[in-house]
PDB file of C-alpha atoms in Angstrom:
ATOM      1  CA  UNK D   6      70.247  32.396  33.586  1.00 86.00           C
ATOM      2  CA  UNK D   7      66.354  32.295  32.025  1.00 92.00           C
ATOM      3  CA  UNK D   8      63.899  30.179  30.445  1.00 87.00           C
ATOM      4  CA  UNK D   9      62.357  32.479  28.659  1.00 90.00           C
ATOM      5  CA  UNK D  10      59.188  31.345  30.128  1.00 91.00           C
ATOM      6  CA  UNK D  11      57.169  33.874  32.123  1.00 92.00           C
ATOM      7  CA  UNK D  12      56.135  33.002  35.421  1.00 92.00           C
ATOM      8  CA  UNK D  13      53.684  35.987  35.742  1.00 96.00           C
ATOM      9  CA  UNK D  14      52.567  38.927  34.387  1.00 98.00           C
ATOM     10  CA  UNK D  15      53.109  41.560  37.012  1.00 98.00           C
ATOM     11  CA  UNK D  16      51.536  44.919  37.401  1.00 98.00           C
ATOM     12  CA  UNK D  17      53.918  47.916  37.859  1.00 98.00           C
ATOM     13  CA  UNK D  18      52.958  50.039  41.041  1.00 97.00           C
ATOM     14  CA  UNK D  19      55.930  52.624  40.727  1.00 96.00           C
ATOM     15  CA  UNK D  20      58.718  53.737  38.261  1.00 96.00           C
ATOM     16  CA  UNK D  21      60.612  56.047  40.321  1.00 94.00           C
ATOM     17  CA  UNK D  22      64.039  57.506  39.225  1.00 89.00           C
ATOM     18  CA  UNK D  23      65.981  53.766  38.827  1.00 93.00           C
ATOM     19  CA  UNK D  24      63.514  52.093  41.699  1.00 97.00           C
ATOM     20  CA  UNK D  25      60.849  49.497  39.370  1.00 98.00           C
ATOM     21  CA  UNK D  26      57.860  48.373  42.267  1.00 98.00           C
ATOM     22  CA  UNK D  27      55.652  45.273  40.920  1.00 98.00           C
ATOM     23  CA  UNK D  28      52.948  43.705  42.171  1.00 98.00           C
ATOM     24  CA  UNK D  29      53.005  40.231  41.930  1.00 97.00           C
ATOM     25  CA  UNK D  30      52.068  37.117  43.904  1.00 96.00           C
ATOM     26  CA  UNK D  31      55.881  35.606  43.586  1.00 95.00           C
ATOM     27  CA  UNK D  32      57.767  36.126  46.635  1.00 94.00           C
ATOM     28  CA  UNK D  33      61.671  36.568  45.719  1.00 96.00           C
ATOM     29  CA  UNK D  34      64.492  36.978  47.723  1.00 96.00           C
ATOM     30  CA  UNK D  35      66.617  39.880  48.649  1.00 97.00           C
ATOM     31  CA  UNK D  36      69.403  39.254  45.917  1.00 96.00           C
ATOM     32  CA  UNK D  37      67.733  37.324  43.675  1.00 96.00           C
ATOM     33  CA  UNK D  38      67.659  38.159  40.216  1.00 96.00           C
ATOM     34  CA  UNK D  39      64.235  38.455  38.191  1.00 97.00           C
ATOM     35  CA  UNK D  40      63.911  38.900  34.152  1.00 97.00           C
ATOM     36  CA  UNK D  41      61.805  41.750  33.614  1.00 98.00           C
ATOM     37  CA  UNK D  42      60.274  41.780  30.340  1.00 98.00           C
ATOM     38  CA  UNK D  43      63.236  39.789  29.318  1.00 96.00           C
ATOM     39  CA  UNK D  44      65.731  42.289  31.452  1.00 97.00           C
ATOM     40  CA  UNK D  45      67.785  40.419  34.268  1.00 97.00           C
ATOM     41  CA  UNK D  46      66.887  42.839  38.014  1.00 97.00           C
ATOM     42  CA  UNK D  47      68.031  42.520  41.189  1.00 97.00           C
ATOM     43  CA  UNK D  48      65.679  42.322  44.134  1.00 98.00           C
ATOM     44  CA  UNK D  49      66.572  45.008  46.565  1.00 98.00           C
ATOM     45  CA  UNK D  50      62.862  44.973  48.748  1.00 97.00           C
ATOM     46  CA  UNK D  51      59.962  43.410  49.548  1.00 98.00           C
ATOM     47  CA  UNK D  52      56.798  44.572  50.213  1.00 97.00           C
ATOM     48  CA  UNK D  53      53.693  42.983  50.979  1.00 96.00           C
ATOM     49  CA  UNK D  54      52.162  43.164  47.407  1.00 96.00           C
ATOM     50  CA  UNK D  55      55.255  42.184  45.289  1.00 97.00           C
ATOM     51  CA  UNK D  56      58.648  43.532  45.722  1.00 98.00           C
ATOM     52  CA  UNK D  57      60.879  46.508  44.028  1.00 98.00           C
ATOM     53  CA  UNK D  58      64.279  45.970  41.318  1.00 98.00           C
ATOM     54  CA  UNK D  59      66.857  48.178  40.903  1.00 97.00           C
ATOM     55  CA  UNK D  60      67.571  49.244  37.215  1.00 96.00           C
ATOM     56  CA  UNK D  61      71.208  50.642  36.297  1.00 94.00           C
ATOM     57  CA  UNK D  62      71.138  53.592  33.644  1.00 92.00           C
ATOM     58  CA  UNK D  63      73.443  51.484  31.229  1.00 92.00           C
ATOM     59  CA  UNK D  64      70.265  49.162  31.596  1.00 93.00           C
ATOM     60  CA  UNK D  65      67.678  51.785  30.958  1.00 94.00           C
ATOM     61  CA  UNK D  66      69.539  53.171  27.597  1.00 94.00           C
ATOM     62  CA  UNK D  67      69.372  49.467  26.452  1.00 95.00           C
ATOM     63  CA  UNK D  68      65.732  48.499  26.885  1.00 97.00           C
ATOM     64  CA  UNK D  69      62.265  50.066  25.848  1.00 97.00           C
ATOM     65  CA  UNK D  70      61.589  51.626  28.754  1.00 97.00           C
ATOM     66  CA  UNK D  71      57.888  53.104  28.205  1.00 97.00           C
ATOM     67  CA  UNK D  72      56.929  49.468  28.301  1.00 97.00           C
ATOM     68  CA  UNK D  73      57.487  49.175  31.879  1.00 97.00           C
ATOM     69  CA  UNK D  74      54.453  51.535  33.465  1.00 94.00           C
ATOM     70  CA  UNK D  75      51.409  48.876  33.181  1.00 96.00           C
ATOM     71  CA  UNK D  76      52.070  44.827  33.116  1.00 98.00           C
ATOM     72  CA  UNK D  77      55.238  43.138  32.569  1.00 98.00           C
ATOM     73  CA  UNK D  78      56.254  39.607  31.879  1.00 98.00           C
ATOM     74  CA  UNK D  79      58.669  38.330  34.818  1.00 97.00           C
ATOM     75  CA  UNK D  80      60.543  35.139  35.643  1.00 96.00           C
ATOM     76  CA  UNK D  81      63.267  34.108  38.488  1.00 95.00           C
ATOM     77  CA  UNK D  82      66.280  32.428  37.495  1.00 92.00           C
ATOM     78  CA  UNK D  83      66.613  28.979  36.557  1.00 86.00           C
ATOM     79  CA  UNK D  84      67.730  26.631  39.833  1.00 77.00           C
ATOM     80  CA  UNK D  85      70.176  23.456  38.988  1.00 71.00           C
ATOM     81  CA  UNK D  86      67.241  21.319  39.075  1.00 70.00           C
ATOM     82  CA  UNK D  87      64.941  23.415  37.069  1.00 70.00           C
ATOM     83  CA  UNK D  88      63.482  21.985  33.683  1.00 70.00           C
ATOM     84  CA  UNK D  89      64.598  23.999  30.223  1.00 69.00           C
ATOM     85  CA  UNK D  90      61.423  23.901  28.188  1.00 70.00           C
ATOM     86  CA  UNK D  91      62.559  27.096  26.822  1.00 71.00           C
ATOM     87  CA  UNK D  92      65.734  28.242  25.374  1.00 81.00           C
ATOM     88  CA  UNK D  93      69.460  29.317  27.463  1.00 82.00           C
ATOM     89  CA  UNK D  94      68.372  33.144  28.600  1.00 89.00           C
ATOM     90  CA  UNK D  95      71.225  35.553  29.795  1.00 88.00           C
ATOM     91  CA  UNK D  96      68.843  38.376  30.755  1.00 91.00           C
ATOM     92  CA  UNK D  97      71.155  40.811  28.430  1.00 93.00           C
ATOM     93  CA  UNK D  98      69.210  42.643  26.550  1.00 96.00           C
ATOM     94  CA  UNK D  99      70.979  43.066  22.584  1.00 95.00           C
ATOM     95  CA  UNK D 100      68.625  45.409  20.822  1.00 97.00           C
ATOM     96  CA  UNK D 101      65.175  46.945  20.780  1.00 98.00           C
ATOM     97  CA  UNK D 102      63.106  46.086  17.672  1.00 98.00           C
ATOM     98  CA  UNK D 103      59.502  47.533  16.289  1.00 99.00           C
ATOM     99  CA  UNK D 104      56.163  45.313  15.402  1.00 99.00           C
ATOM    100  CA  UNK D 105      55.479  46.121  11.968  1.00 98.00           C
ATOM    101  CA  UNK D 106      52.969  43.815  11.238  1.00 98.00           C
ATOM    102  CA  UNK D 107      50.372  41.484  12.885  1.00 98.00           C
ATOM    103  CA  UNK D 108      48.417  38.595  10.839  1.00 97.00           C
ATOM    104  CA  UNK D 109      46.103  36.751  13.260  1.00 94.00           C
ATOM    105  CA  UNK D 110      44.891  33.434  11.603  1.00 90.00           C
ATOM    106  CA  UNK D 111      43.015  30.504  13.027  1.00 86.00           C
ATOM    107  CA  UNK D 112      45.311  28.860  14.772  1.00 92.00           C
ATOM    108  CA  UNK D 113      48.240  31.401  15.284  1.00 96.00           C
ATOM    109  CA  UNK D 114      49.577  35.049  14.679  1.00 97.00           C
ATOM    110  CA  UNK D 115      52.075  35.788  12.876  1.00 97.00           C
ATOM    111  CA  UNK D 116      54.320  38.798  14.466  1.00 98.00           C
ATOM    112  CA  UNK D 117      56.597  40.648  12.094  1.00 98.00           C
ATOM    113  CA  UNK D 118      59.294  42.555  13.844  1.00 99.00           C
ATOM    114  CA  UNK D 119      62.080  44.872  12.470  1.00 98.00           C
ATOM    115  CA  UNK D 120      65.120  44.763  13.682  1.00 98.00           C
ATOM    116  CA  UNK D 121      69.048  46.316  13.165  1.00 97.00           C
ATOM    117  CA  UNK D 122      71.445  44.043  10.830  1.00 96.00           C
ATOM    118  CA  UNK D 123      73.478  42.613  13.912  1.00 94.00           C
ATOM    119  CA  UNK D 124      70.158  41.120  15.110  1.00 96.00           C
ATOM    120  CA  UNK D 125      69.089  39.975  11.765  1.00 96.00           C
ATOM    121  CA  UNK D 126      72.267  38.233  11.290  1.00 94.00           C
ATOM    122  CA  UNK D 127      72.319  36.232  14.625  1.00 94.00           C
ATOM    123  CA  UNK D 128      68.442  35.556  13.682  1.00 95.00           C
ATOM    124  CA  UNK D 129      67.907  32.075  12.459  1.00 94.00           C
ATOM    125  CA  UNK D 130      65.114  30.215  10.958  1.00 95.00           C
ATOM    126  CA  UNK D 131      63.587  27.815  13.298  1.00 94.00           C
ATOM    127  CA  UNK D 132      65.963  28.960  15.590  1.00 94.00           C
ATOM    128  CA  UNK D 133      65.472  30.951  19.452  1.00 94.00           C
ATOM    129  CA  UNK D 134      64.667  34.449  20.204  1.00 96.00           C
ATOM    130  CA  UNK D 135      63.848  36.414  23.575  1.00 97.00           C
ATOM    131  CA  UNK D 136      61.168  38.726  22.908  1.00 98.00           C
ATOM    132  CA  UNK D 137      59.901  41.008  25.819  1.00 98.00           C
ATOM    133  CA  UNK D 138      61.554  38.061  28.180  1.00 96.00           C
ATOM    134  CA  UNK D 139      59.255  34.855  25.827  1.00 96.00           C
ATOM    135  CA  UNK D 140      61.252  32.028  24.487  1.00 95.00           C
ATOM    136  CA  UNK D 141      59.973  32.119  20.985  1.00 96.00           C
ATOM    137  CA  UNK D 142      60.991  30.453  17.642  1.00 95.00           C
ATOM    138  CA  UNK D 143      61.880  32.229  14.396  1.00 96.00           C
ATOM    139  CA  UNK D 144      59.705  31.360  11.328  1.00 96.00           C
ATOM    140  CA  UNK D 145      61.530  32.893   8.534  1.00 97.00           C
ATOM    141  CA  UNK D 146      64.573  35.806   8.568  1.00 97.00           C
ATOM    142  CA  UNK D 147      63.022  38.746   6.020  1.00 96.00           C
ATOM    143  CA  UNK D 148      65.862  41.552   4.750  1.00 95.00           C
ATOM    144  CA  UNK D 149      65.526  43.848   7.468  1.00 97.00           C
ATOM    145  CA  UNK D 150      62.859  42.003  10.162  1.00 98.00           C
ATOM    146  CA  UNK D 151      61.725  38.528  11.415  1.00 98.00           C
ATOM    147  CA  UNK D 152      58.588  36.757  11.418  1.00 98.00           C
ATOM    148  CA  UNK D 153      57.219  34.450  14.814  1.00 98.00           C
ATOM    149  CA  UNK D 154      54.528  32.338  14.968  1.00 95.00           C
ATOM    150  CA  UNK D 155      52.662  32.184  18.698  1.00 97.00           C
ATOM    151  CA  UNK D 156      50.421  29.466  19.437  1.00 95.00           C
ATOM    152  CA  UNK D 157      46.950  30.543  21.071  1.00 95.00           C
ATOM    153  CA  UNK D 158      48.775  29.413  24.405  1.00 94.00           C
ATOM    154  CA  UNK D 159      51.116  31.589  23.923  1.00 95.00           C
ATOM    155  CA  UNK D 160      48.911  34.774  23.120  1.00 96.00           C
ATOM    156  CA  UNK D 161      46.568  33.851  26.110  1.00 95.00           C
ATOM    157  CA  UNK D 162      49.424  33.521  28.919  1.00 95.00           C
ATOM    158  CA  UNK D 163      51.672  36.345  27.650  1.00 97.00           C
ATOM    159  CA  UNK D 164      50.878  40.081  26.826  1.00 98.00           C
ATOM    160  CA  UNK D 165      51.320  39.361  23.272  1.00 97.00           C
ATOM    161  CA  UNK D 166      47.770  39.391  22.737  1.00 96.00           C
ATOM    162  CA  UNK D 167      47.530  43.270  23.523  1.00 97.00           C
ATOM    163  CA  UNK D 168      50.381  43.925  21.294  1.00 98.00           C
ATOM    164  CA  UNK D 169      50.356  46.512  18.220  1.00 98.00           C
ATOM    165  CA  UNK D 170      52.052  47.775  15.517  1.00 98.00           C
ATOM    166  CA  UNK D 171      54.584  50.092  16.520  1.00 98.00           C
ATOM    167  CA  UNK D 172      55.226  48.871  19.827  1.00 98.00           C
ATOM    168  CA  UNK D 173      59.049  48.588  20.757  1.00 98.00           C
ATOM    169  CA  UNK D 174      60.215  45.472  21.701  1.00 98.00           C
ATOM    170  CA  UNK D 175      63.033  44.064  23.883  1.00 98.00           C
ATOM    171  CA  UNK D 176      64.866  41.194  21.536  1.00 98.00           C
ATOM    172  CA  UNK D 177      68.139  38.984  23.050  1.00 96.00           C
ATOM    173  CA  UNK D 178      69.073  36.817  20.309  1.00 95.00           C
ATOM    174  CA  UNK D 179      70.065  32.997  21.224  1.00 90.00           C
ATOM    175  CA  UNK D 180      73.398  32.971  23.317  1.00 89.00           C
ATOM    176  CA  UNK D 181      75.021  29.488  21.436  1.00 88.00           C
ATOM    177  CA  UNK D 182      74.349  31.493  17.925  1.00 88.00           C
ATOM    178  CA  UNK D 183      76.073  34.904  19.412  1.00 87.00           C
ATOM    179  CA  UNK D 184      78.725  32.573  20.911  1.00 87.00           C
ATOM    180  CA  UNK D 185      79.616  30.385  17.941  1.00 86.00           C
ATOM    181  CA  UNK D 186      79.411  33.683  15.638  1.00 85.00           C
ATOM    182  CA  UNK D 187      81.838  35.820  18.062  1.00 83.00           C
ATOM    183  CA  UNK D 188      84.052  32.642  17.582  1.00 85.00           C
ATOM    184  CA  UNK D 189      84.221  32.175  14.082  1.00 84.00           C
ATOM    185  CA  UNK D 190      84.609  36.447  13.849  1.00 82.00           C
ATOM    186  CA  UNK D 191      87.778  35.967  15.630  1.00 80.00           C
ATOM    187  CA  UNK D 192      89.376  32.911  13.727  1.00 78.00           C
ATOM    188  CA  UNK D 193      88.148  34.777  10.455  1.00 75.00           C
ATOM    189  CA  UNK D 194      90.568  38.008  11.863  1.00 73.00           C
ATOM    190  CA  UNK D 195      93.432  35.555  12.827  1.00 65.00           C
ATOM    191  CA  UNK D 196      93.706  34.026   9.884  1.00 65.00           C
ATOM    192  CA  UNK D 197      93.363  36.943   7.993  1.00 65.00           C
ATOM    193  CA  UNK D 198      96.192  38.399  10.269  1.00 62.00           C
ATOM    194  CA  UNK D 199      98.117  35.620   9.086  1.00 66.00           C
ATOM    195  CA  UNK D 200      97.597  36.008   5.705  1.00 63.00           C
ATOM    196  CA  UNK D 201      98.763  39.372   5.958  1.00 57.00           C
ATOM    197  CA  UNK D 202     101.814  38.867   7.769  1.00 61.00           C
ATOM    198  CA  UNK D 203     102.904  36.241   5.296  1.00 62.00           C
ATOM    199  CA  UNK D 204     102.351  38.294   2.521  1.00 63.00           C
ATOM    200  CA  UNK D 205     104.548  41.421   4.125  1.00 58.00           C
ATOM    201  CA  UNK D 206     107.470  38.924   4.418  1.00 57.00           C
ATOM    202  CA  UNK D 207     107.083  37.426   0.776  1.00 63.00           C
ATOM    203  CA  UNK D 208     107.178  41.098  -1.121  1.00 56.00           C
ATOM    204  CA  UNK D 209     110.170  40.732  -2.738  1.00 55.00           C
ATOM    205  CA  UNK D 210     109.421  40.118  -6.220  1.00 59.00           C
ATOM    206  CA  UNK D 211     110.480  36.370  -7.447  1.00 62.00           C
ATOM    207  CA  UNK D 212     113.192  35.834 -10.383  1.00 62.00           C
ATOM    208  CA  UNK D 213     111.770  34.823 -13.546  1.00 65.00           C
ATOM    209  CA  UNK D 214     113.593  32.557 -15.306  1.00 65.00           C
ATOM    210  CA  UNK D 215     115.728  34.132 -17.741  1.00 68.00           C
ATOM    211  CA  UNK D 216     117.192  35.428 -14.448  1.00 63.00           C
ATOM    212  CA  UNK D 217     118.073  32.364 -13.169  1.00 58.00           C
ATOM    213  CA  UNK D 218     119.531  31.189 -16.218  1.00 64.00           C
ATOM    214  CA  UNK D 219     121.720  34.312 -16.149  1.00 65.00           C
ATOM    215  CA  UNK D 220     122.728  33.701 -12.458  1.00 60.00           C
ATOM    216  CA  UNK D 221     123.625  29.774 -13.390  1.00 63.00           C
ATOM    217  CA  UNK D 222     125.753  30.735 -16.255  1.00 65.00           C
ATOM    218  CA  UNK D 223     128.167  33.702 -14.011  1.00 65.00           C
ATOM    219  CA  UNK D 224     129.050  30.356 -12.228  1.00 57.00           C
TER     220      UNK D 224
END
Protein backbone atom coordinates (compact mmCIF):
# COMPACT_ATOMS: atom_id res chain seq x y z
CA UNK A 1 0.00 0.00 0.00
CA UNK A 2 1.04 3.84 -1.33
CA UNK A 3 0.71 7.36 -0.62
CA UNK A 4 0.82 8.49 -3.71
CA UNK A 5 3.51 10.76 -2.68
CA UNK A 6 6.87 10.42 -4.42
CA UNK A 7 9.79 10.05 -2.42
CA UNK A 8 12.23 10.65 -5.37
CA UNK A 9 12.59 10.98 -8.76
CA UNK A 10 14.97 8.28 -9.84
CA UNK A 11 17.04 8.00 -12.92
CA UNK A 12 16.77 4.71 -14.91
CA UNK A 13 20.33 3.14 -15.58
CA UNK A 14 19.01 -0.10 -17.43
CA UNK A 15 15.77 -1.60 -18.95
CA UNK A 16 16.84 -4.98 -19.73
CA UNK A 17 14.37 -7.76 -20.84
CA UNK A 18 11.98 -7.61 -17.35
CA UNK A 19 15.21 -6.33 -15.09
CA UNK A 20 14.30 -2.10 -14.33
CA UNK A 21 17.99 -0.64 -12.65
CA UNK A 22 17.45 2.97 -10.92
CA UNK A 23 19.59 5.16 -9.51
CA UNK A 24 18.48 6.61 -6.55
CA UNK A 25 19.76 7.68 -3.13
CA UNK A 26 16.91 5.42 -1.21
CA UNK A 27 18.29 2.31 0.01
CA UNK A 28 15.42 -0.53 -0.03
CA UNK A 29 15.43 -3.85 1.02
CA UNK A 30 15.65 -7.12 -0.73
CA UNK A 31 11.75 -7.80 -0.84
CA UNK A 32 10.51 -4.67 -0.43
CA UNK A 33 8.09 -3.34 -2.68
CA UNK A 34 8.60 0.19 -4.48
CA UNK A 35 5.79 2.14 -6.68
CA UNK A 36 7.33 2.91 -9.83
CA UNK A 37 5.70 5.63 -11.57
CA UNK A 38 2.68 4.57 -9.70
CA UNK A 39 3.51 0.60 -10.50
CA UNK A 40 4.01 -1.58 -7.24
CA UNK A 41 8.04 -3.58 -7.91
CA UNK A 42 9.74 -5.83 -6.03
CA UNK A 43 13.33 -5.26 -5.02
CA UNK A 44 15.37 -8.17 -6.16
CA UNK A 45 19.21 -6.24 -5.89
CA UNK A 46 21.12 -3.69 -4.71
CA UNK A 47 23.77 -1.97 -6.05
CA UNK A 48 25.77 0.76 -4.91
CA UNK A 49 23.95 3.56 -6.91
CA UNK A 50 20.26 2.49 -6.38
CA UNK A 51 18.96 -0.93 -6.73
CA UNK A 52 17.11 -3.09 -9.67
CA UNK A 53 12.91 -4.31 -9.72
CA UNK A 54 11.65 -7.03 -11.36
CA UNK A 55 8.66 -6.31 -13.76
CA UNK A 56 6.19 -9.32 -14.70
CA UNK A 57 4.93 -9.21 -18.47
CA UNK A 58 1.19 -9.06 -17.22
CA UNK A 59 2.73 -5.80 -15.62
CA UNK A 60 4.41 -4.50 -18.70
CA UNK A 61 1.09 -4.97 -21.03
CA UNK A 62 -0.64 -2.82 -18.29
CA UNK A 63 1.57 0.24 -17.95
CA UNK A 64 3.19 2.83 -20.44
CA UNK A 65 6.22 1.39 -20.68
CA UNK A 66 8.33 3.98 -22.92
CA UNK A 67 8.04 6.15 -19.86
CA UNK A 68 10.40 4.16 -17.94
CA UNK A 69 13.99 4.88 -19.90
CA UNK A 70 14.87 8.48 -18.26
CA UNK A 71 13.40 9.61 -14.60
CA UNK A 72 10.70 8.03 -12.75
CA UNK A 73 8.68 8.96 -9.75
CA UNK A 74 9.21 6.20 -6.89
CA UNK A 75 7.94 5.61 -3.37
CA UNK A 76 8.29 2.55 -0.70
CA UNK A 77 5.34 1.31 0.92
CA UNK A 78 3.54 2.86 3.61
CA UNK A 79 4.82 1.39 7.31
CA UNK A 80 1.93 1.12 10.20
CA UNK A 81 3.16 4.26 11.57
CA UNK A 82 3.49 6.17 8.41
CA UNK A 83 1.36 9.46 7.92
CA UNK A 84 -1.44 9.38 4.86
CA UNK A 85 -1.19 12.88 3.46
CA UNK A 86 -2.09 11.34 0.26
CA UNK A 87 -4.77 9.04 -0.77
CA UNK A 88 -5.05 4.70 -0.10
CA UNK A 89 -2.56 3.50 -3.18
CA UNK A 90 -2.69 -0.27 -4.24
CA UNK A 91 0.16 0.03 -6.76
CA UNK A 92 -2.36 -1.69 -9.48
CA UNK A 93 -2.21 -0.01 -12.28
CA UNK A 94 -6.19 0.27 -14.04
CA UNK A 95 -5.58 2.01 -17.31
CA UNK A 96 -3.21 4.14 -19.34
CA UNK A 97 -4.63 7.56 -20.33
CA UNK A 98 -3.22 10.47 -22.89
CA UNK A 99 -2.53 14.41 -21.95
CA UNK A 100 -4.57 16.22 -24.28
CA UNK A 101 -4.26 19.47 -23.05
CA UNK A 102 -2.07 21.69 -20.78
CA UNK A 103 -3.25 25.34 -19.49
CA UNK A 104 -0.50 26.78 -17.26
CA UNK A 105 -1.92 29.83 -15.29
CA UNK A 106 -0.47 31.82 -12.45
CA UNK A 107 -0.89 29.86 -9.80
CA UNK A 108 -1.55 26.29 -11.26
CA UNK A 109 -1.86 24.05 -14.48
CA UNK A 110 -4.52 22.62 -15.44
CA UNK A 111 -3.84 18.91 -16.97
CA UNK A 112 -6.52 17.47 -19.20
CA UNK A 113 -6.26 13.76 -19.61
CA UNK A 114 -8.35 11.27 -21.71
CA UNK A 115 -9.21 8.35 -20.51
CA UNK A 116 -11.51 4.87 -21.36
CA UNK A 117 -15.29 4.97 -19.92
CA UNK A 118 -14.46 2.50 -16.93
CA UNK A 119 -11.98 5.16 -15.73
CA UNK A 120 -14.23 8.02 -16.38
CA UNK A 121 -16.89 6.43 -14.44
CA UNK A 122 -14.86 5.64 -11.22
CA UNK A 123 -13.50 9.41 -11.78
CA UNK A 124 -15.02 11.79 -9.34
CA UNK A 125 -15.02 15.44 -8.89
CA UNK A 126 -12.94 16.52 -6.05
CA UNK A 127 -12.26 13.12 -5.61
CA UNK A 128 -8.49 10.92 -5.78
CA UNK A 129 -6.55 9.80 -8.68
CA UNK A 130 -2.97 8.10 -9.10
CA UNK A 131 -1.33 9.60 -11.94
CA UNK A 132 2.23 8.34 -12.92
CA UNK A 133 2.34 7.11 -8.99
CA UNK A 134 1.05 11.31 -7.63
CA UNK A 135 -1.87 11.48 -5.34
CA UNK A 136 -3.81 14.08 -7.19
CA UNK A 137 -7.40 15.50 -6.98
CA UNK A 138 -9.97 15.59 -9.78
CA UNK A 139 -11.29 19.08 -10.76
CA UNK A 140 -14.12 18.33 -12.98
CA UNK A 141 -15.13 14.74 -14.95
CA UNK A 142 -15.44 15.97 -18.94
CA UNK A 143 -17.36 13.20 -21.43
CA UNK A 144 -14.48 11.28 -22.33
CA UNK A 145 -11.32 12.88 -20.04
CA UNK A 146 -10.58 14.58 -16.65
CA UNK A 147 -9.20 17.77 -15.69
CA UNK A 148 -6.37 18.19 -12.44
CA UNK A 149 -5.22 21.09 -11.03
CA UNK A 150 -1.29 20.89 -9.63
CA UNK A 151 -0.11 23.41 -7.34
CA UNK A 152 3.45 24.96 -8.24
CA UNK A 153 4.67 22.42 -5.45
CA UNK A 154 3.49 19.93 -7.13
CA UNK A 155 4.97 20.77 -10.70
CA UNK A 156 8.40 21.60 -9.03
CA UNK A 157 8.82 18.17 -6.98
CA UNK A 158 7.25 15.85 -9.59
CA UNK A 159 8.03 15.37 -13.39
CA UNK A 160 4.85 16.96 -14.21
CA UNK A 161 6.51 20.00 -15.14
CA UNK A 162 8.25 18.27 -18.26
CA UNK A 163 5.03 16.80 -19.27
CA UNK A 164 3.34 17.21 -22.89
CA UNK A 165 0.58 16.62 -24.85
CA UNK A 166 0.47 13.23 -25.97
CA UNK A 167 2.34 11.67 -23.34
CA UNK A 168 0.76 8.33 -21.96
CA UNK A 169 0.01 8.22 -18.58
CA UNK A 170 -0.31 5.54 -15.86
CA UNK A 171 -3.92 6.33 -14.01
CA UNK A 172 -5.22 3.92 -10.78
CA UNK A 173 -8.43 5.33 -9.89
CA UNK A 174 -9.28 5.65 -5.94
CA UNK A 175 -9.61 2.05 -4.37
CA UNK A 176 -12.90 3.04 -1.81
CA UNK A 177 -14.71 4.40 -5.23
CA UNK A 178 -13.69 0.98 -7.26
CA UNK A 179 -14.68 -0.88 -4.05
CA UNK A 180 -18.04 0.67 -3.25
CA UNK A 181 -18.86 0.58 -7.19
CA UNK A 182 -17.86 -3.32 -7.56
CA UNK A 183 -20.33 -3.57 -4.55
CA UNK A 184 -23.25 -1.89 -5.63
CA UNK A 185 -22.57 -3.80 -9.41
CA UNK A 186 -23.16 -6.94 -7.61
CA UNK A 187 -26.34 -6.09 -5.45
CA UNK A 188 -27.67 -4.35 -8.75
CA UNK A 189 -27.17 -8.21 -10.52
CA UNK A 190 -28.72 -9.94 -7.40
CA UNK A 191 -31.54 -8.18 -7.28
CA UNK A 192 -32.06 -8.19 -10.73
CA UNK A 193 -31.58 -12.07 -10.49
CA UNK A 194 -34.32 -11.93 -8.19
CA UNK A 195 -36.53 -10.10 -10.10
CA UNK A 196 -36.16 -12.48 -12.73
CA UNK A 197 -36.67 -15.53 -10.92
CA UNK A 198 -39.88 -14.20 -9.47
CA UNK A 199 -41.17 -13.29 -12.59
CA UNK A 200 -40.42 -17.02 -14.23
CA UNK A 201 -42.53 -18.47 -11.35
CA UNK A 202 -45.50 -15.87 -11.69
CA UNK A 203 -46.08 -16.53 -15.72
CA UNK A 204 -49.17 -18.00 -15.54
CA UNK A 205 -51.57 -15.55 -16.65
CA UNK A 206 -54.09 -14.31 -13.68
CA UNK A 207 -58.08 -14.88 -13.97
CA UNK A 208 -59.95 -11.88 -14.73
CA UNK A 209 -62.94 -11.60 -13.15
CA UNK A 210 -65.67 -12.78 -15.19
CA UNK A 211 -63.65 -15.99 -14.62
CA UNK A 212 -63.96 -16.05 -11.20
CA UNK A 213 -67.46 -15.32 -11.21
CA UNK A 214 -67.88 -18.33 -13.52
CA UNK A 215 -65.78 -20.60 -11.18
CA UNK A 216 -68.02 -19.30 -7.96
CA UNK A 217 -71.23 -20.03 -9.65
CA UNK A 218 -70.15 -24.17 -10.82
CA UNK A 219 -70.14 -24.36 -6.94
Amino acid sequence: MFSGLVREIAKVRALENNILRLESTYTPQIGDSIAVNGMCLTVIALHSDGFSLEISKHSAQSVAMENYTKCVHIEPALRADSRLDGHFVQGHIDSIGTITAINPHANQTLFTIAADEPTLQLAIPQGSITIDGISLTISSVQRDSFTLTLIPHTMQNTLFASYRVGRRVNIETDVLVRSVAHILAKMSNAESMRAFAANALNTKPKPSWSELDDIALRY
